[in-house]
mmCIF file with all atom_site columns, C-alpha atoms in Angstrom:
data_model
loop_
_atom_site.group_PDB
_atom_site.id
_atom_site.type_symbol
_atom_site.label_atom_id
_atom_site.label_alt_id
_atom_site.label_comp_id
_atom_site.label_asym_id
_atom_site.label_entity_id
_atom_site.label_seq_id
_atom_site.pdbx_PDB_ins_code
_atom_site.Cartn_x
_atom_site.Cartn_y
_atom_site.Cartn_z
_atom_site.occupancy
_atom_site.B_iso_or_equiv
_atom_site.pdbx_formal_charge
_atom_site.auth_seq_id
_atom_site.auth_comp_id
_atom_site.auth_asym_id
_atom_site.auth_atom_id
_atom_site.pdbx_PDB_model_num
ATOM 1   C CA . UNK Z 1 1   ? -12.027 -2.779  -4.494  1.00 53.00 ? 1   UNK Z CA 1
ATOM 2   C CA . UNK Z 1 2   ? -9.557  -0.170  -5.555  1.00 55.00 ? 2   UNK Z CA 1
ATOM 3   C CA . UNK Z 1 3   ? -8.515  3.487   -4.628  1.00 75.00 ? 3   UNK Z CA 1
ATOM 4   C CA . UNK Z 1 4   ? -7.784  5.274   -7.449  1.00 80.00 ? 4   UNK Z CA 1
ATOM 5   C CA . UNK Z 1 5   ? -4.751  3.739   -10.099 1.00 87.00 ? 5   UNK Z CA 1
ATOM 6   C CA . UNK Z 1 6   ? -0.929  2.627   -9.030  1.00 91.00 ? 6   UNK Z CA 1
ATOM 7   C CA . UNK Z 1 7   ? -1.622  0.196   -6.394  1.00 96.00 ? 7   UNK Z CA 1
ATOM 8   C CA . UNK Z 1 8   ? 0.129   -3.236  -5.868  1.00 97.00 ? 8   UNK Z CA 1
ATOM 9   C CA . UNK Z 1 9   ? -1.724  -5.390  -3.707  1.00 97.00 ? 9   UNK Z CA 1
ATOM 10  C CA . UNK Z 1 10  ? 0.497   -6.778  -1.535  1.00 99.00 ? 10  UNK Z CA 1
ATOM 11  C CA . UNK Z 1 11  ? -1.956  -8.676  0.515   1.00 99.00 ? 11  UNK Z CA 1
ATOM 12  C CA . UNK Z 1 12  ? -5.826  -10.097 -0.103  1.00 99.00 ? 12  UNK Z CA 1
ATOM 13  C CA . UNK Z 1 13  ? -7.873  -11.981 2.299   1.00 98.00 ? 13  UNK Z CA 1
ATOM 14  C CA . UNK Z 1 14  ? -11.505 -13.094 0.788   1.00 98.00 ? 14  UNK Z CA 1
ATOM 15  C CA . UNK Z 1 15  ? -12.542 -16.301 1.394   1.00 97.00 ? 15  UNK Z CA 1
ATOM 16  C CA . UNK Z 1 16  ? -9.725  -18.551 3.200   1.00 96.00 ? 16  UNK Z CA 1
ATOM 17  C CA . UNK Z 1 17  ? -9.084  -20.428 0.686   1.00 98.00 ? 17  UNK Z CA 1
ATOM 18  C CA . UNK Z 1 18  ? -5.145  -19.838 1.987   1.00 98.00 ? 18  UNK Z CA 1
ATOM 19  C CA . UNK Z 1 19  ? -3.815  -20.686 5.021   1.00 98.00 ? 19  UNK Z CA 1
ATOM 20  C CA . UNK Z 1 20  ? -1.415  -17.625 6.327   1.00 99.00 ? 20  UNK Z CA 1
ATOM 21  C CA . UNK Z 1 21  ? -0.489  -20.000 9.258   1.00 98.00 ? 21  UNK Z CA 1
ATOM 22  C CA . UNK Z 1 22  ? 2.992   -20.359 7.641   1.00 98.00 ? 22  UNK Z CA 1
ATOM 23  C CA . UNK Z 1 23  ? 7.145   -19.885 8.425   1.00 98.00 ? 23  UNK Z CA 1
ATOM 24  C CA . UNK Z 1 24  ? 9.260   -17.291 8.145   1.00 98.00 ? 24  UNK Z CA 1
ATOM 25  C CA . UNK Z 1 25  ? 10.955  -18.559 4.902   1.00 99.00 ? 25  UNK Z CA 1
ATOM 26  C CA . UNK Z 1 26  ? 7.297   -18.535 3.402   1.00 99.00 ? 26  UNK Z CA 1
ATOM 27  C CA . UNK Z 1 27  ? 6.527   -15.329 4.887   1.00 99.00 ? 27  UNK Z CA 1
ATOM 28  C CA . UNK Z 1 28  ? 10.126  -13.657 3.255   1.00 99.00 ? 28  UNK Z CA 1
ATOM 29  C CA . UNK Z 1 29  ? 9.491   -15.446 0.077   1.00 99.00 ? 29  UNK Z CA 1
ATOM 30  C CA . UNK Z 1 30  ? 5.377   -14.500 -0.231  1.00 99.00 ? 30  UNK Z CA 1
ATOM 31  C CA . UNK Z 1 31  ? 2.631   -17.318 -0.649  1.00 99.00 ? 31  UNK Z CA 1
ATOM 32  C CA . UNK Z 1 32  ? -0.507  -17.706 -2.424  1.00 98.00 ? 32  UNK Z CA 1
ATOM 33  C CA . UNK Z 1 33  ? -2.843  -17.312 -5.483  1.00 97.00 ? 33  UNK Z CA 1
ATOM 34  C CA . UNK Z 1 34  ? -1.971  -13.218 -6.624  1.00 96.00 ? 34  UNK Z CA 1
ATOM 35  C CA . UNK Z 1 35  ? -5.938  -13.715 -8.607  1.00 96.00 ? 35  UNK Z CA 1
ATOM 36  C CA . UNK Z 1 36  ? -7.444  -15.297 -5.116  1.00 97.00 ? 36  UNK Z CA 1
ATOM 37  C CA . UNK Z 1 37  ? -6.000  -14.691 -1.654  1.00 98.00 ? 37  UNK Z CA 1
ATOM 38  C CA . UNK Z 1 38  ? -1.656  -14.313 -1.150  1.00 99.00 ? 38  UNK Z CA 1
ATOM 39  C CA . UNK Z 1 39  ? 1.094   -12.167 0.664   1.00 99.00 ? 39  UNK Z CA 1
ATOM 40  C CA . UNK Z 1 40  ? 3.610   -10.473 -1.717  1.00 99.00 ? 40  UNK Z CA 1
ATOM 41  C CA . UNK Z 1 41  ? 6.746   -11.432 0.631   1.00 99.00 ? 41  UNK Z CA 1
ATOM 42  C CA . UNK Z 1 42  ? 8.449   -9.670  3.326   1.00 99.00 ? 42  UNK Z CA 1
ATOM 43  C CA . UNK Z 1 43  ? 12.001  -9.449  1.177   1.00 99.00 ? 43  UNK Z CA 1
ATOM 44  C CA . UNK Z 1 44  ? 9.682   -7.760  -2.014  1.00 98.00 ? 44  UNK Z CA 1
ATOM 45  C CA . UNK Z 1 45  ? 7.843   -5.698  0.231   1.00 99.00 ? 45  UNK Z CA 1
ATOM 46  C CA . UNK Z 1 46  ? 10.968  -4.553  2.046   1.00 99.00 ? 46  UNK Z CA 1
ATOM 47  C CA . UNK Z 1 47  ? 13.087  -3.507  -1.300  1.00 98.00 ? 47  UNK Z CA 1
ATOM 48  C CA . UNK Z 1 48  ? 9.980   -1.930  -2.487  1.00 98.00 ? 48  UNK Z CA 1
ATOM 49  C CA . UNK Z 1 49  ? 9.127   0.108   0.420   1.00 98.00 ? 49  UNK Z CA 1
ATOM 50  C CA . UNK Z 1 50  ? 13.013  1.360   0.833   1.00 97.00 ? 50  UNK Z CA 1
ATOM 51  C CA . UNK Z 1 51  ? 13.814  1.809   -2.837  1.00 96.00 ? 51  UNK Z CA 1
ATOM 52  C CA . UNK Z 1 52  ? 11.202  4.742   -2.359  1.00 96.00 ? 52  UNK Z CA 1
ATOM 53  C CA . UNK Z 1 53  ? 8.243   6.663   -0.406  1.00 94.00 ? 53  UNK Z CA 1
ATOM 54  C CA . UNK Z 1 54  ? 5.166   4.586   -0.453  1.00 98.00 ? 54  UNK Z CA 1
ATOM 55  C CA . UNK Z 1 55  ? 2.160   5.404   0.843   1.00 98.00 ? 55  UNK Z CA 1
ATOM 56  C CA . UNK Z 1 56  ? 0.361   2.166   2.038   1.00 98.00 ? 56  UNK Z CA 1
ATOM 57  C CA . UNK Z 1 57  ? -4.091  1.554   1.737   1.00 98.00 ? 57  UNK Z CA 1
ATOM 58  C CA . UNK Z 1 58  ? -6.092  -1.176  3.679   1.00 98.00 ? 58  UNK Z CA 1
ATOM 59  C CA . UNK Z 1 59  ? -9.360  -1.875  2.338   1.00 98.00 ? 59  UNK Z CA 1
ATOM 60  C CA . UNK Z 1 60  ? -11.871 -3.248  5.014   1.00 98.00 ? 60  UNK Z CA 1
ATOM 61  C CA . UNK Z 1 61  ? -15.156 -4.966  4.795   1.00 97.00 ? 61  UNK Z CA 1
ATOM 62  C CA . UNK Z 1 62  ? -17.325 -6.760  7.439   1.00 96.00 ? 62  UNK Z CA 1
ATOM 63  C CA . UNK Z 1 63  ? -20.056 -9.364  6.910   1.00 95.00 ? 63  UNK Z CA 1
ATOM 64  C CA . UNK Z 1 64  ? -22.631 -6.881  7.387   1.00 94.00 ? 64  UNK Z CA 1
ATOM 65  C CA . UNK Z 1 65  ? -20.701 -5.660  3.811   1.00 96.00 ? 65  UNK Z CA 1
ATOM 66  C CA . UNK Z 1 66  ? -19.788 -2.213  5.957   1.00 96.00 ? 66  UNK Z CA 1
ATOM 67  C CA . UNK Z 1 67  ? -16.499 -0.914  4.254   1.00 97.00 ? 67  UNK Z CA 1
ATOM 68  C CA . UNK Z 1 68  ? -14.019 1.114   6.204   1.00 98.00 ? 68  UNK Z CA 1
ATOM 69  C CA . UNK Z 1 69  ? -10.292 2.243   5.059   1.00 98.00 ? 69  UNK Z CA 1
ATOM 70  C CA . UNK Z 1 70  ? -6.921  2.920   6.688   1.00 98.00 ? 70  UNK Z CA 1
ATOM 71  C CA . UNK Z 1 71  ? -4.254  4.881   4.923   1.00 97.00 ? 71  UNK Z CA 1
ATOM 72  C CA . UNK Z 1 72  ? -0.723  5.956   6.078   1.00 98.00 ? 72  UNK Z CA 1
ATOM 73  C CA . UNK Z 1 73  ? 1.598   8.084   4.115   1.00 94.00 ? 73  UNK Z CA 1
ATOM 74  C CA . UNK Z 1 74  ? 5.592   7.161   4.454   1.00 95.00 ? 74  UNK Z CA 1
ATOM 75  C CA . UNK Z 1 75  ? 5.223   3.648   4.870   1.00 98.00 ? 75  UNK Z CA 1
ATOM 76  C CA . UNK Z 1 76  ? 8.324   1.082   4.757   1.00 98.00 ? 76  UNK Z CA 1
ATOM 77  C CA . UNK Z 1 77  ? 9.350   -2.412  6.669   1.00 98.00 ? 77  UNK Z CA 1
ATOM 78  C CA . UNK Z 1 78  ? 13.159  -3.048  7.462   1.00 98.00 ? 78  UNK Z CA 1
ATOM 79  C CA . UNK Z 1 79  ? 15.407  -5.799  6.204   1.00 99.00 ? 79  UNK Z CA 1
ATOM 80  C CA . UNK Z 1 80  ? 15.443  -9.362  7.604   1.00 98.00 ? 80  UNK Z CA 1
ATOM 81  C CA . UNK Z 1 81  ? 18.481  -8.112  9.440   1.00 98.00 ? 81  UNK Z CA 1
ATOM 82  C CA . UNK Z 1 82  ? 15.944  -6.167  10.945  1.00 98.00 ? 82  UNK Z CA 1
ATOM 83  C CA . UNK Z 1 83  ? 13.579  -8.986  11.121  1.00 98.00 ? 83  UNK Z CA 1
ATOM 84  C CA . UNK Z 1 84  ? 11.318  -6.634  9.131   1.00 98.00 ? 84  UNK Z CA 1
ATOM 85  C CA . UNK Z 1 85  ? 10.070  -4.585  11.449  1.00 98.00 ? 85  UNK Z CA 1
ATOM 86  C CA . UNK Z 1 86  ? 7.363   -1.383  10.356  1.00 98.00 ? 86  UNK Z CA 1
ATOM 87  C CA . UNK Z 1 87  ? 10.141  1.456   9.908   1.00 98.00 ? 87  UNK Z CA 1
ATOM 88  C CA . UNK Z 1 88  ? 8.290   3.562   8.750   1.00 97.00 ? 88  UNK Z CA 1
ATOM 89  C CA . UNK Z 1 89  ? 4.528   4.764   9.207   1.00 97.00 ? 89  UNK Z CA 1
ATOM 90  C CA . UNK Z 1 90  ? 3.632   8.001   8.558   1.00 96.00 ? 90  UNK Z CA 1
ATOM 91  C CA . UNK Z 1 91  ? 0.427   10.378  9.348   1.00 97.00 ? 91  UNK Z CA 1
ATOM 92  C CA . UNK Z 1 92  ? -2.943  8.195   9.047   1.00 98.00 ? 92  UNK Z CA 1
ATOM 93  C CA . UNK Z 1 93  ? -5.946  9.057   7.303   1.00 96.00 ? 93  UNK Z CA 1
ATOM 94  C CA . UNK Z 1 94  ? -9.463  7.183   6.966   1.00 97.00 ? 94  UNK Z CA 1
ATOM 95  C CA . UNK Z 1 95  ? -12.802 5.837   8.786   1.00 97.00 ? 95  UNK Z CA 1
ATOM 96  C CA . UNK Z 1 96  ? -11.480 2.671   10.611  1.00 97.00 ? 96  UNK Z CA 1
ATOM 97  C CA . UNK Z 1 97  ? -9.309  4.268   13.581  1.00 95.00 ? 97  UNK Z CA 1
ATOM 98  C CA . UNK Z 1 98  ? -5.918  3.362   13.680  1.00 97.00 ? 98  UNK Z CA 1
ATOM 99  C CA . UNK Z 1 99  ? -5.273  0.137   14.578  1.00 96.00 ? 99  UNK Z CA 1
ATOM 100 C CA . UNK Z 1 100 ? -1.560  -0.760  12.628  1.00 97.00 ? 100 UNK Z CA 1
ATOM 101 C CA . UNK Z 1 101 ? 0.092   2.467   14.800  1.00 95.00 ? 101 UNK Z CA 1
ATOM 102 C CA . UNK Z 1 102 ? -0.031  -0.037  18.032  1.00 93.00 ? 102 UNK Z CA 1
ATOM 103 C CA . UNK Z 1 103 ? 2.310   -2.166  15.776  1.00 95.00 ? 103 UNK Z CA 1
ATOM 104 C CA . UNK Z 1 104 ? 4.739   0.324   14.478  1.00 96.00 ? 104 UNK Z CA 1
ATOM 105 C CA . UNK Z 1 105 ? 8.482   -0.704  15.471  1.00 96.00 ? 105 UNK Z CA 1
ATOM 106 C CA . UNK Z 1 106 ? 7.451   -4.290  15.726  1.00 96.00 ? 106 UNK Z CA 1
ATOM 107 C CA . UNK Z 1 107 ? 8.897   -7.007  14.057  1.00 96.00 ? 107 UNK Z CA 1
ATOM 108 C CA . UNK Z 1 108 ? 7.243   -9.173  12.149  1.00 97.00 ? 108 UNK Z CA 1
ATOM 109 C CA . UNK Z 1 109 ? 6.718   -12.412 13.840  1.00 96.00 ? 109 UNK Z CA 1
ATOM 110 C CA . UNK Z 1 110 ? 5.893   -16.299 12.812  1.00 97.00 ? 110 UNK Z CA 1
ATOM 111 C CA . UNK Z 1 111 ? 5.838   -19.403 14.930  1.00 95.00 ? 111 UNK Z CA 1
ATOM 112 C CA . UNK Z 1 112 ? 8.789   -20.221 14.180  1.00 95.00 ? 112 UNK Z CA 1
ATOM 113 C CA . UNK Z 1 113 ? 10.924  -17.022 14.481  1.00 93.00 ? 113 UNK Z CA 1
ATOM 114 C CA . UNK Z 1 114 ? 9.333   -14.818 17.002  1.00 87.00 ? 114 UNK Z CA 1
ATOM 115 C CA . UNK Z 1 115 ? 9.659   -11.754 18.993  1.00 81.00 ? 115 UNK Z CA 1
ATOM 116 C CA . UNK Z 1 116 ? 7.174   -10.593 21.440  1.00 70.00 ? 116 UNK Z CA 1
ATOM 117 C CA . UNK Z 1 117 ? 8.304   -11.283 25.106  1.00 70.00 ? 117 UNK Z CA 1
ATOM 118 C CA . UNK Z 1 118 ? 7.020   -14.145 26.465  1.00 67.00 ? 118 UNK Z CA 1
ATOM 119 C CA . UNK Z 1 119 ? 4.150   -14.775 24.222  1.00 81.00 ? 119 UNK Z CA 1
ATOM 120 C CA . UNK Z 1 120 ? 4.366   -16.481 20.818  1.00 92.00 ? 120 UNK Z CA 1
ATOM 121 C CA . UNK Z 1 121 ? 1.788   -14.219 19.185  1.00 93.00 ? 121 UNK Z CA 1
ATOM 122 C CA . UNK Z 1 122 ? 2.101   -16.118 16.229  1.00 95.00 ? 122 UNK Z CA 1
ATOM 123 C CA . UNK Z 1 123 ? 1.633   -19.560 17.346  1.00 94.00 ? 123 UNK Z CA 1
ATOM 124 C CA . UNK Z 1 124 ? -1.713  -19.068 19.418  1.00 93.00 ? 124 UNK Z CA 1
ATOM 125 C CA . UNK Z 1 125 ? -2.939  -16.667 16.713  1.00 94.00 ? 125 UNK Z CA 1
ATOM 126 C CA . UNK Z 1 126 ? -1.918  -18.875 13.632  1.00 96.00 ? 126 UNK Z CA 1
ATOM 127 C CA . UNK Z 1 127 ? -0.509  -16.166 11.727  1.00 97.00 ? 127 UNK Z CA 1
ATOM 128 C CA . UNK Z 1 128 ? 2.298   -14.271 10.813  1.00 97.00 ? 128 UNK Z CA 1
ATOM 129 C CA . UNK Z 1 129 ? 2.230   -10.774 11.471  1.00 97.00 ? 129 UNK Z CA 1
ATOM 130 C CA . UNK Z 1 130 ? 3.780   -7.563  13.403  1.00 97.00 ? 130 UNK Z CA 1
ATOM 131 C CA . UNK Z 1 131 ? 2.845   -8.478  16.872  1.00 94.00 ? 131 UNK Z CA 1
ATOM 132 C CA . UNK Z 1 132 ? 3.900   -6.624  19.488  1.00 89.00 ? 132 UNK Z CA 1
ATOM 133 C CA . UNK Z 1 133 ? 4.354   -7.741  23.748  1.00 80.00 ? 133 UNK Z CA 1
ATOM 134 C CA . UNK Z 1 134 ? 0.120   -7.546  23.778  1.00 85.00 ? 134 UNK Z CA 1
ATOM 135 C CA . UNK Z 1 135 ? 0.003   -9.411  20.507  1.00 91.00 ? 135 UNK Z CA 1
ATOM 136 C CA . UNK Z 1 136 ? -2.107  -6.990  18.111  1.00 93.00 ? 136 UNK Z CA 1
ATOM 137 C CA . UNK Z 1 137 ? -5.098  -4.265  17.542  1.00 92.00 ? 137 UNK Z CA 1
ATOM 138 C CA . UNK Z 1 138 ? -5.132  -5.642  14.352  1.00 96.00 ? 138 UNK Z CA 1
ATOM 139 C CA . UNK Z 1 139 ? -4.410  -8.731  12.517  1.00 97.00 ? 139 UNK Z CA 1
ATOM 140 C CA . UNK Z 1 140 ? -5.010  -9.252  8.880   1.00 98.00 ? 140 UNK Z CA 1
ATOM 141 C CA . UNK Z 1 141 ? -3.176  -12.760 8.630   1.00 98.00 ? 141 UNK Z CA 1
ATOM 142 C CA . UNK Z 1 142 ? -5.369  -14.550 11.282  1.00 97.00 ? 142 UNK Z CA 1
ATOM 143 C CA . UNK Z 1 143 ? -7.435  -17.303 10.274  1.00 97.00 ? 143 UNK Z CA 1
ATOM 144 C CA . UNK Z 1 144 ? -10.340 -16.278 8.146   1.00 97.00 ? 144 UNK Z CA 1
ATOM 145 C CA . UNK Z 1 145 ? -13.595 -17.232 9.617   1.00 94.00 ? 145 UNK Z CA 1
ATOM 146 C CA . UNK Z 1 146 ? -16.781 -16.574 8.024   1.00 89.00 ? 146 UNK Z CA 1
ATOM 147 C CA . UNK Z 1 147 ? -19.932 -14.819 9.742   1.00 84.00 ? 147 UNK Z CA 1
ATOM 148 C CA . UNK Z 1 148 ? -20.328 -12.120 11.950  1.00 78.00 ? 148 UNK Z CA 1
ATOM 149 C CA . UNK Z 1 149 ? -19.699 -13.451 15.470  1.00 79.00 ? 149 UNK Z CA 1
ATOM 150 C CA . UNK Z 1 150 ? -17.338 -12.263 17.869  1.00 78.00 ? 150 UNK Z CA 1
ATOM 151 C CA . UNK Z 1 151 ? -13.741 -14.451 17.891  1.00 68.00 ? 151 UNK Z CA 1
ATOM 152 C CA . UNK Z 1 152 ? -10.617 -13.197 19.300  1.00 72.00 ? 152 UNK Z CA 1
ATOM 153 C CA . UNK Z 1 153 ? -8.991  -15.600 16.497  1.00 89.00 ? 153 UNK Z CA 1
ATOM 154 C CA . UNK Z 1 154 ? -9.797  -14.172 13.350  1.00 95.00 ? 154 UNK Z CA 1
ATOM 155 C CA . UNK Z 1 155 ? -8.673  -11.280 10.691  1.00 96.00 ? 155 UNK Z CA 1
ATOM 156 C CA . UNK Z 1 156 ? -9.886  -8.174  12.795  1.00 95.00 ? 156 UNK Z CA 1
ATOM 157 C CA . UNK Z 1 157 ? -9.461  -4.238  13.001  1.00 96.00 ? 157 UNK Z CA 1
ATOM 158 C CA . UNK Z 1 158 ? -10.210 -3.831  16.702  1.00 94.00 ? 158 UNK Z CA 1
ATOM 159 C CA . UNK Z 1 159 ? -10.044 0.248   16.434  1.00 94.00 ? 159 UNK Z CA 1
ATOM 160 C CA . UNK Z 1 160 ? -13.677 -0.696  14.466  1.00 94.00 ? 160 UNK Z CA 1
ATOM 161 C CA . UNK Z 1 161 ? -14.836 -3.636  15.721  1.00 88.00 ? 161 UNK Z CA 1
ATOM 162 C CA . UNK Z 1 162 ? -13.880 -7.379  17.306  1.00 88.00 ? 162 UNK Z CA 1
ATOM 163 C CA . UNK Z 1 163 ? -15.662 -8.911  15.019  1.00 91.00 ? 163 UNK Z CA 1
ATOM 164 C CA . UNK Z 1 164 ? -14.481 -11.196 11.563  1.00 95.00 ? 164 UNK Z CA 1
ATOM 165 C CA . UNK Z 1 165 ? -13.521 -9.535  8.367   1.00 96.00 ? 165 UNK Z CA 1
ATOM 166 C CA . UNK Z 1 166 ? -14.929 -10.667 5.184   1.00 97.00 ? 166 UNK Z CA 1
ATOM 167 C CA . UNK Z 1 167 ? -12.391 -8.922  2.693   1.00 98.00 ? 167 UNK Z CA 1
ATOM 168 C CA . UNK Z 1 168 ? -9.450  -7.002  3.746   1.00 98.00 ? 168 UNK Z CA 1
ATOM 169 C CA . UNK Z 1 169 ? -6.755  -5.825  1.286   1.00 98.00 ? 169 UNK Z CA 1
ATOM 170 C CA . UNK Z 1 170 ? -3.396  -4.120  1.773   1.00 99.00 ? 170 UNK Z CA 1
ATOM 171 C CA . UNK Z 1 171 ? -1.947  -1.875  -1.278  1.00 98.00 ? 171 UNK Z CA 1
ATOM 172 C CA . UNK Z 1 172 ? 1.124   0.291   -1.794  1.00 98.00 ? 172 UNK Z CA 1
ATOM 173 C CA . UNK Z 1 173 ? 1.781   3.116   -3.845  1.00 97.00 ? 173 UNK Z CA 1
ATOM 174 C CA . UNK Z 1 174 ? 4.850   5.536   -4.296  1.00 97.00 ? 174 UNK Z CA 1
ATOM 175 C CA . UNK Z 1 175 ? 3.832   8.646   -2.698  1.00 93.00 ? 175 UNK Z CA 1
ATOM 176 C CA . UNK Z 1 176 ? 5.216   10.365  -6.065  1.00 85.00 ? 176 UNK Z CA 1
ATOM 177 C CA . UNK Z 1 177 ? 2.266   8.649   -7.881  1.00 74.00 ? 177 UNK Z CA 1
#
């Protein structure tokens, strides 16, 4: 479920056999199985993303197996001084609508160290992610819930559709590559 060669996967969602309802110290330091579903880490994905350009990919697919894509050129998170906010997130291409724009400049958020006003995002969506003060248009760390019903607490794009994602992958790639 690739796009071409020189991708790191930095995040998979495919069956929930992870829970992404973790801390921030799990969150910096990255979680998971990298052959099943994981997150890379904040702190990896931050020196990555500043050491140069990358260009970032988000792979889509529903339960109806309908595939869609998101891609951004120029994409980079901050430091955890910066509580690792999207820096960065340049022009968007694809078929899915952009749904991560709504959540550039926000920090990334967990339960336990968040940041949108008045609202822990995080807690009531059991997730880590970069919520902002209405929470998200899209959240690929939410609880993964299988079938095709509507659920306002699951891994959604909303710019396609409310409904639960089956697969989702996020990818980087230097944009020299």
């Amino acid at each position: 479920k690739l796009v071409g060669s020189g991708w790191t996967v930095i995040q998979r969602r495919q069956d929930g056999s992870e829970n992404f309802n973790r801390n921030w110290t799990e969150y910096r330091n990255g979680f998971g199985d990298f052959r099943r579903e994981f997150f890379i880490g904040l702190e990896i994905l931050h020196l990555m993303t500043n050491a140069q350009p990358h260009n970032l990919y988000i792979y889509l697919e529903d339960f109806n197996n309908n595939i869609r894509y998101a891609q951004y050129k120029n994409f980079a998170i901050g430091s955890e001084k910066e509580s690792y906010a999207i820096k960065t997130l340049g022009e968007y291409s694809g078929n899915a609508e952009d749904a991560l724009l709504n959540h550039k400049n926000a920090k990334f958020s967990t339960a336990d160290h968040y940041f949108d006003k008045g609202l822990n995002c995080a807690e009531n969506y059991n997730s880590g992610w970069w919520f902002n003060d209405g929470c998200y248009l899209c959240n690929l760390n939410a609880p993964y819930v299988s079938g095709n019903v509507e659920n306002s607490n699951a891994i959604e794009w909303r710019t396609w559709h409310f409904k639960p994602l089956k697969f989702v992958q996020m990818m980087i790639k230097p944009n020299n590559i």
